[in-house]
């Protein structure tokens, strides 16, 4: 496609864009520190984005970079992986050299492998496709640095955009740069705010004048000023208005044109040009405008009937007019607005004739044929609807959930039967959900309501609406749909009622609202325990009342687990159930297995939701390094998919880890971001966790009065304090007691602990028993403390929560030392120190070593855990651990969603830190503790 803006300038000349070119040159310097591998060029149509991309390609060539390019086309947004196929076409031979599973997945995505081997039960292995592209680009860049250019990204298909965003987030350590251009009002959601943007402003007055001066007929006098005013610094407008007025200067005096916005003005100018062209040329142009890039050969063939010379004269005239360029049988509009003007200027009858001709020419491509047939009809047509439904199924099997949902939505509009229309819309809801598009799901369900009065279909639509509202953090709106639905079906359709309460349970947990919680519990009491699948029963009952019938919840959990080969959904739900019941080791195991399922056949959104839950469970179980990596991955994926609450939960985990490891400054920034801009009344669980983190930060800073005030916010200030959150608040009781001792608020804190024990009588888990006994020990009179310390430390099951147990051991040792029982104190301190050192909890290591010295233990000045392993980042440590087990770089990359080159880069950095030179030395360098 010809370039807009300065497209007609000599290749070496770009007018008025020096700052933008300087920024692009910085992108091409892959050695820069803290670089983002992707730069998004954003501007209005005709602002010269494509010209900047061309300049970048030339600069990259001069620097010895290899350039790969693709361009979005408005009609190709429904073609699964069309943009990616265009981008990687020059690398077809390299694709064949990829590892078998990656190669097959990528070829399958392009429709070149119909074996069905990719994915389970016919589902695509989206992760393998992403990894295949990451590996391909990384390996290519190792041989020659690489620049990827994406023009008109707003029209790239969603699947290709997903892959590009996935890859861009993992290329920071590779000699690869990605330069993408998009319209400012249509920035793809995949390119979130974490990617830097280069906004292309209107040209300055002097630059706009220079651009007019290099036109074939430079405008002069009053006309020149009129063009400058109307173009408003838009390069394409300057060029086109100058051309338009070269033959007919009066065209700018049309008041109607003056009143139109810029894009519409330009389309009007193009449309005016069409009016003077012969019918044969306009028809040939319409074929090109109606066709997508893969359809152009068919379009050229179909349009060849416009004249005895096969339409050659029509195309030559179109090129002479400046609307298209011709090159080796390829027709390209000089700018997308030209294509739009040609298509919109034609009446529907002409467009219909062209689409039908293209459908006939594409008889061998059922997907493209179906879309052209759909564009050619206004009335319902079941034959075309069925063809689109088949297209949707093929797109789904190739991983194109968004494309499949769009095809089903169009099929529904063409369905003559209202019941079938509603059914197709509901099937599209499922695909849009997998694509992580809750707002789309909401729109689709509105169509169901308008199409049918079938109660079963309306009920299913209500469930999807509730899911969509919850996924977009409209918590109260979600519950206002789900709970009334459950109430209306609890007696007549208890399975539906159970599904509604199950969807609402996570919202109720996040909100922590007592009114909604009681309503859900009343509904659950009316739903028979044998209705529905066991895992659907276990989760909502445990999530809404984890302490009310703990033993019954545990029986339900393990009964639900007693099924062969549970799937990802069951593992995820039951992992959450185990976590809320403080079966933490079981939760980590189940959620880790669920994550492995999703990594094989996945949507990124599902990975983010499960990832944040797994990170919390890993943090609580003492797997802090793993929690850090899991949270970081989940945060990236949440950002890719707009999953706000999941992203905030990962920030909590990262902030908690940073606090306990002594980096309170960064922790404070993260926890502030985690709770910024959300209603506390709709996020009590997150608010409670934030109070615990902020309390720990204040305690670490030595401000114990502030620490106590923050932690006291976990409970109301009443004679019988109520928890801010019915579950999360209780886990801060131990820290509350510790802060109370230092802030001299023991009496007030003791009242809180009394209330906790009354409320949880008979329902406390082993973990909460440890926490409450710790609080009692700290607040008790000196002579009564020991029995509570021993009660907290006696149960070996508490090893599931090593940090909390080590805290209690340290505090018990401090109590023992004050009673001159130094021998017992040393034993407890040594046990606590081992845990704190393993976790990297530096403030706690310092406090413990100070106590050991006070007990007369001589410690080296460098005892503060100056081991080489501490110098590794969390990701480096994870990679080193896997390498020590014998995995190759490629195998490690597939597990961690990194390219083999990135894995090698991290190992290259880690070896000197560990003092090793070969992989064979890694196991000894890490030691057994770090390999676990």
Tab-separated table of C-alpha atoms in Angstrom, residues 652 659 686-697 710-711 714 728-729 731-733 735:
chain	number	residue	atom	x	y	z
A	652	UNK	CA	-0.594	-7.224	46.683
A	659	UNK	CA	7.877	-5.649	52.601
A	686	UNK	CA	-8.144	-6.512	48.940
A	687	UNK	CA	-8.523	-3.643	51.407
A	688	UNK	CA	-7.905	-6.017	54.328
A	689	UNK	CA	-4.750	-7.406	52.722
A	690	UNK	CA	-3.563	-3.884	51.950
A	691	UNK	CA	-3.956	-2.933	55.629
A	692	UNK	CA	-1.762	-5.882	56.638
A	693	UNK	CA	0.944	-4.865	54.150
A	694	UNK	CA	0.794	-1.209	55.137
A	695	UNK	CA	0.928	-2.188	58.800
A	696	UNK	CA	4.044	-4.264	58.160
A	697	UNK	CA	5.637	-1.350	56.281
A	710	UNK	CA	-3.636	0.415	60.252
A	711	UNK	CA	-4.010	-3.146	61.509
A	714	UNK	CA	-9.185	-4.888	60.079
A	728	UNK	CA	-9.201	-12.018	55.193
A	729	UNK	CA	-9.304	-9.904	58.381
A	731	UNK	CA	-5.118	-13.506	59.321
A	732	UNK	CA	-3.815	-10.135	60.525
A	733	UNK	CA	-4.596	-10.808	64.206
A	735	UNK	CA	0.522	-8.826	63.528
